[in-house]
Amino acid sequence: MKILLSQINPFIGDIEGNSKKILDNINNAKKLGADLIIFPEMSLIGYPPLDLLEKKWLIDKNIKFANEIVSQTKGIGVIFGYVDKNPGKAGKKLFNAAIFAHNGKIIRKYYKQLLPTYDVFDERRYFEPGNKSCIFKFKGQTIALTICEDVWNDKDFWKERIYEKDPLEEMAQFNPDFIINISASPFTIDKTKIKEEMFKTIVKKYKIPFISVNQVGGNDSLIFDGRSIAFDKNARIIARASDFKEDNVLVDIEKGKGDIHPISKSKIESVYNALLLGIRDYVTKCGFKKVVVGLSGGIDSSLTAVLAVNSLGSENVLGVSMPSEYTSKSSIDDAKQLAQNLKIKFEIIPITPTFHTLKEELQNLFKGLKENITEENLQARIRSNILMAISNKFGYLVLSTGNKSELATGYCTLYGDMSGGLAVISDVPKTMVYELANYINNVTRALARKNLRQPCHVTSRKIIPINVIKKAPTAELKPNQKDSDTLPEYEILDPILKAYIEDQKGIDEIVKMGFEKNLVKKVINMVDKSEYKRQQAAPTLKVTSKAFGFGRRMPIAYKINY
Amino acid sequence: MKILLSQINPFIGDIEGNSKKILDNINNAKKLGADLIIFPEMSLIGYPPLDLLEKKWLIDKNIKFANEIVSQTKGIGVIFGYVDKNPGKAGKKLFNAAIFAHNGKIIRKYYKQLLPTYDVFDERRYFEPGNKSCIFKFKGQTIALTICEDVWNDKDFWKERIYEKDPLEEMAQFNPDFIINISASPFTIDKTKIKEEMFKTIVKKYKIPFISVNQVGGNDSLIFDGRSIAFDKNARIIARASDFKEDNVLVDIEKGKGDIHPISKSKIESVYNALLLGIRDYVTKCGFKKVVVGLSGGIDSSLTAVLAVNSLGSENVLGVSMPSEYTSKSSIDDAKQLAQNLKIKFEIIPITPTFHTLKEELQNLFKGLKENITEENLQARIRSNILMAISNKFGYLVLSTGNKSELATGYCTLYGDMSGGLAVISDVPKTMVYELANYINNVTRALARKNLRQPCHVTSRKIIPINVIKKAPTAELKPNQKDSDTLPEYEILDPILKAYIEDQKGIDEIVKMGFEKNLVKKVINMVDKSEYKRQQAAPTLKVTSKAFGFGRRMPIAYKINY
């Protein structure tokens, strides 16, 4: 049986557009002589639609278009995800559903049984769980159909299981010839490997070939990596789609042969590719074409600008330097050099006159009081005002440039450097910011050496000036300021933050990792106290297992005695 | 049996503090000769603790303190809510639990069976549902114990039911002498009435006396109204605690007699009291004492200032007028008059010099382009910078002053007037802003006539100057600007917004209500397009059935074809 894994990038809510994309791919599959084409979970409405699911008319429309797709399945089997209504008198009104259609008819419907409700997932908010396996015959083969989380509860793979039930185990008892899993499983840096290991564990256990078709694309904070994959019954990869782009791969499941397309070669490359896709989809799906980035000459804004250029093209990025009296000449030079390397438009708008005018306005009220963090924040907020004015006047989206270590500790100014439509690297810890910067500089050099097409319109050997990477991090909001005046060194800070935020460890556990107790307490206190800032932060692009934002829901007014 | 309904205001996460409060009330109950004291749902940790529940050490601590409370129950029955661990190998790790303890021993544990997962509720994220009824004997009486949502699924009361199961129906079959429901059920303007009707329906149906003990207090966006209540078997109210404050009421369930404390007399009074509590708890639980409010002379900021003063005291509120060249003299006069009426400190800090300096800085970049909304936003953002500078310098919390109609339509400036630690009235539609303003002016007059103690330190007959209420709403960000240049009249806008946001109606349904189709489309488009602003908004105080923020989860990058 020839099967096409159709890894599409749906637009949330755009049922007409997504349906057209599905139909186009069905036609393509017919031309390729495929017997069966498989689309991702909820591909008709896009994942996650969140509370759009509460619009009844939109659900009706999705069902109407699902039926339209069914009518276009002459001569080919089609599996796709959509949302179905629960006709029951009680329970949630919807199912996270899939259809297998053939020759214009619905052959089987399936309702997802395990509904993830943790981190960024809220499926119990909308869906009633299904309670029936889905096994059907097609062209002489017995096929089991599952949706995403349904296969994430194997008792041999997981030490702790969230669900009592294992739908996969139930379906395996029917001895299907192969298992299909359609998913909308977002990327995180460590998940790719875990997921592949889990798939292999399942396949080896049941000795049944396995096909996963995953959504691709950026939807607000979430980046779906695609990377659809097929294994033979020995857990050998027999087909694989690319990551971070739409792709179709053919697999012949009986012959155990299929296309294998290239994927990211390292973790850091996958983060890089994820961020490019996240930027591109957020900017364009929000209806923007161009972006503006404040360039301080520091590594965070430099990295953000490179990512923006490699994602959107240099013609769509404006860099703005906004020096104050505390900005060193080398910072302006570094920003300018970066802009030249990236061939982007570059403006310098000093904030000193505005800063002085504002201080004069406030001098009566602040009489007799020393300058402090207030005046630092004033500067950051003037810069925000300038960037937002550019956004308003020209219709550019502001990309904010803060990293995760800053956002975690509150080392950032609300309505200041936190301002923007998208916080590109605010789930990237500072130490990973350096990794990405070095990755970018090395890849560019390698490409230059090999004389290959370059990922951005860059001629210099190092895109990010060495000085940007080498110098000590500073906010330059007062004389001789260094990040290390306020924060521990990032090599120490970042593992503490990861332990606390991603791994949910308590103080004692973190101390046991080898950190000084008072330092751990200080860091945790900084994180807890700055929750109010994060709740007003721009959407971030999630790349770690626990990003700030939607997937980490903390009260602001609370008190914990450690 | 003498029962004390102990309606406490727990502090989220503060297990030591909440436990002390519980123990103090137990001692008080003993002195009053009560046989049984009942505390709200999850009173030991406070509701909702959100992802604090993922801290294992905190759960352990809550269990340790629960046992400590149990040890203090000599001579009295105690029912309180806490969080228990699920010892099962699969499923969510926690239960939303209650203990009935007596004479130092746990007599019964109960696990909540219906877990609300909609709007602001996320209980399926954390908890495994219980599956056992809780019926026990105490002092010769058979008692049924339920937790909040457990009683919200009666098939005769609700047309649509979210759950298959009805724990109350199951427990009623055991013929208990009375039913206890402990809850943490947040206030909304229409819920009070529905809840009381639902309770009465249940009581009449089963002919069993019913006691509800509800949490009180503000926790971030949510305001819990308390209003604990007891009914005899004929659904007559035999005891009731006050709303919006901590309270204890005694009830003798066999005699059908108890204390009845005063509650808000009207819907608008309940919203007023909710907002006062919401402000007070947010400000103080966040560790602040004083607040600063920008006073434009308009009704929104005037109302916010009055609420702040009546909540925190005039000595804790600073009003700041920040006039520009477009601010009329009467706006400054009205702001000044209000500040005088409220006896608050008042500052005038003009923004014109800063506005002009910023415009000069941008004039090269903006050469040849007309002034537009960009320059309007510049002003709003300068004002935000000033208020935040005052916040940073003096440690005052900024209260933002936008109403729900503005936030819904995006008629507000991100990082401008949207800035603040708490958005006091951003769940209050503009038409309700007027209702509240009139309520305040009338109540104050009535109190003055009766020569009673006044709710704030006010001497004038009308706290809010009549001119503030009478004049046409304007943002005063350009010459002769009126809200009605951009928005429909609020009397038309607000019902459309309610239909769309609270009642989830589609365009056709709203048009059927009697509104013009293009207008409805225009309004819905404004709402949809401004989602990006709301996701960076300050926490609001929820008073309607659907507030922006945590309980309304919308994607930013999406496309719906109406």
mmCIF file of C-alpha atoms in Angstrom, chain B residues 8 56 85 146 152 174 186 239 251 256 266 279 309 314 320 335 363 372 412 479 494 519:
data_model
loop_
_atom_site.group_PDB
_atom_site.id
_atom_site.type_symbol
_atom_site.label_atom_id
_atom_site.label_comp_id
_atom_site.label_asym_id
_atom_site.label_seq_id
_atom_site.Cartn_x
_atom_site.Cartn_y
_atom_site.Cartn_z
ATOM 1 C CA ILE B 8 -12.428 32.782 55.431
ATOM 2 C CA LYS B 56 5.519 18.595 45.295
ATOM 3 C CA LYS B 85 -2.032 13.043 46.822
ATOM 4 C CA THR B 146 -19.777 17.591 48.590
ATOM 5 C CA TRP B 152 -23.778 21.920 39.873
ATOM 6 C CA PHE B 174 -28.670 7.699 51.351
ATOM 7 C CA PRO B 186 -16.099 33.242 42.254
ATOM 8 C CA ALA B 239 -28.579 31.429 57.879
ATOM 9 C CA VAL B 251 -26.864 27.777 62.300
ATOM 10 C CA GLY B 256 -33.939 25.593 61.474
ATOM 11 C CA SER B 266 -28.652 45.237 44.376
ATOM 12 C CA ILE B 279 -8.597 46.088 44.711
ATOM 13 C CA VAL B 309 -10.130 55.447 47.834
ATOM 14 C CA SER B 314 -7.654 58.440 50.644
ATOM 15 C CA VAL B 320 -1.936 62.454 38.678
ATOM 16 C CA ALA B 335 -9.706 65.897 37.843
ATOM 17 C CA GLN B 363 10.686 63.939 12.587
ATOM 18 C CA ASN B 372 -2.163 59.945 12.858
ATOM 19 C CA CYS B 412 -6.830 51.755 24.106
ATOM 20 C CA PRO B 479 -8.195 68.090 18.623
ATOM 21 C CA ASP B 494 -22.248 47.184 24.869
ATOM 22 C CA LEU B 519 -22.146 47.394 12.423
#
